[in-house]
mmCIF file of C-alpha atoms in Angstrom:
data_model
loop_
_atom_site.group_PDB
_atom_site.id
_atom_site.type_symbol
_atom_site.label_atom_id
_atom_site.label_comp_id
_atom_site.label_asym_id
_atom_site.label_seq_id
_atom_site.Cartn_x
_atom_site.Cartn_y
_atom_site.Cartn_z
ATOM 1 C CA UNK A 1 48.355 -35.193 -29.073
ATOM 2 C CA UNK A 2 50.307 -36.312 -32.103
ATOM 3 C CA UNK A 3 53.893 -35.315 -32.720
ATOM 4 C CA UNK A 4 54.318 -31.802 -34.018
ATOM 5 C CA UNK A 5 57.318 -30.934 -36.165
ATOM 6 C CA UNK A 6 59.645 -28.637 -34.208
ATOM 7 C CA UNK A 7 60.147 -26.435 -37.248
ATOM 8 C CA UNK A 8 56.408 -25.964 -37.923
ATOM 9 C CA UNK A 9 55.564 -22.235 -37.994
ATOM 10 C CA UNK A 10 53.496 -21.194 -34.986
ATOM 11 C CA UNK A 11 52.466 -18.178 -32.941
ATOM 12 C CA UNK A 12 52.652 -17.929 -29.150
ATOM 13 C CA UNK A 13 49.809 -15.696 -28.011
ATOM 14 C CA UNK A 14 48.877 -14.246 -24.645
ATOM 15 C CA UNK A 15 45.251 -13.878 -23.587
ATOM 16 C CA UNK A 16 46.267 -10.615 -21.888
ATOM 17 C CA UNK A 17 46.959 -9.008 -25.269
ATOM 18 C CA UNK A 18 50.762 -8.821 -25.245
ATOM 19 C CA UNK A 19 52.600 -8.942 -28.570
ATOM 20 C CA UNK A 20 52.710 -12.478 -30.014
ATOM 21 C CA UNK A 21 55.872 -14.434 -30.766
ATOM 22 C CA UNK A 22 55.763 -15.552 -34.391
ATOM 23 C CA UNK A 23 58.335 -18.287 -34.908
ATOM 24 C CA UNK A 24 58.351 -22.088 -34.853
ATOM 25 C CA UNK A 25 57.173 -24.613 -32.275
ATOM 26 C CA UNK A 26 60.666 -24.987 -30.776
ATOM 27 C CA UNK A 27 61.068 -21.238 -30.154
ATOM 28 C CA UNK A 28 57.505 -20.898 -28.872
ATOM 29 C CA UNK A 29 58.156 -23.716 -26.364
ATOM 30 C CA UNK A 30 61.433 -22.113 -25.245
ATOM 31 C CA UNK A 31 59.748 -18.751 -24.783
ATOM 32 C CA UNK A 32 56.857 -20.377 -22.900
ATOM 33 C CA UNK A 33 59.333 -22.071 -20.518
ATOM 34 C CA UNK A 34 60.801 -18.663 -19.614
ATOM 35 C CA UNK A 35 57.407 -17.180 -18.695
ATOM 36 C CA UNK A 36 56.248 -16.780 -15.108
ATOM 37 C CA UNK A 37 53.634 -19.375 -14.050
ATOM 38 C CA UNK A 38 50.730 -16.894 -14.152
ATOM 39 C CA UNK A 39 51.689 -15.879 -17.696
ATOM 40 C CA UNK A 40 52.039 -19.517 -18.749
ATOM 41 C CA UNK A 41 48.397 -20.055 -17.793
ATOM 42 C CA UNK A 42 47.398 -17.231 -20.171
ATOM 43 C CA UNK A 43 49.525 -18.446 -23.100
ATOM 44 C CA UNK A 44 48.326 -20.392 -26.138
ATOM 45 C CA UNK A 45 50.052 -21.532 -29.316
ATOM 46 C CA UNK A 46 48.296 -21.044 -32.623
ATOM 47 C CA UNK A 47 49.412 -23.704 -35.103
ATOM 48 C CA UNK A 48 49.665 -23.509 -38.889
ATOM 49 C CA UNK A 49 48.515 -27.139 -39.167
ATOM 50 C CA UNK A 50 45.802 -28.572 -36.905
ATOM 51 C CA UNK A 51 46.554 -31.575 -34.667
ATOM 52 C CA UNK A 52 44.450 -34.577 -33.706
ATOM 53 C CA UNK A 53 43.364 -34.908 -30.070
ATOM 54 C CA UNK A 54 42.286 -38.144 -28.426
ATOM 55 C CA UNK A 55 38.563 -38.100 -27.708
ATOM 56 C CA UNK A 56 37.766 -35.318 -30.182
ATOM 57 C CA UNK A 57 36.095 -35.634 -33.558
ATOM 58 C CA UNK A 58 37.962 -32.727 -35.116
ATOM 59 C CA UNK A 59 41.543 -31.531 -35.151
ATOM 60 C CA UNK A 60 42.368 -28.250 -33.412
ATOM 61 C CA UNK A 61 44.588 -25.269 -34.193
ATOM 62 C CA UNK A 62 45.349 -24.118 -30.632
ATOM 63 C CA UNK A 63 47.562 -25.685 -27.961
ATOM 64 C CA UNK A 64 46.584 -25.137 -24.335
ATOM 65 C CA UNK A 65 49.136 -24.380 -21.556
ATOM 66 C CA UNK A 66 49.425 -28.015 -20.390
ATOM 67 C CA UNK A 67 50.118 -29.113 -23.972
ATOM 68 C CA UNK A 68 52.775 -26.440 -24.422
ATOM 69 C CA UNK A 69 54.344 -27.553 -21.119
ATOM 70 C CA UNK A 70 54.469 -31.127 -22.487
ATOM 71 C CA UNK A 71 56.371 -29.803 -25.511
ATOM 72 C CA UNK A 72 58.811 -28.032 -23.181
ATOM 73 C CA UNK A 73 59.380 -31.358 -21.400
ATOM 74 C CA UNK A 74 59.983 -33.116 -24.735
ATOM 75 C CA UNK A 75 62.400 -30.378 -25.725
ATOM 76 C CA UNK A 76 64.374 -30.639 -22.476
ATOM 77 C CA UNK A 77 64.486 -34.454 -22.722
ATOM 78 C CA UNK A 78 65.919 -34.341 -26.255
#
């Protein structure tokens, strides 16, 4: 996954139907980190700009839980 700007608008959604968090990537990652593990597995981030993925022909608009967790790691390392 390419670098995503921390201030890019994004929406953290829950497959269970809970209210989304509409903010930026940084806040979505922080909120994701506070979720319980079972809720993390149901979370996705909807981007405002699609990102390139290795091995895919097209860019995508949604980040999966493992990709969000990688952002949390980047955030904690910074």
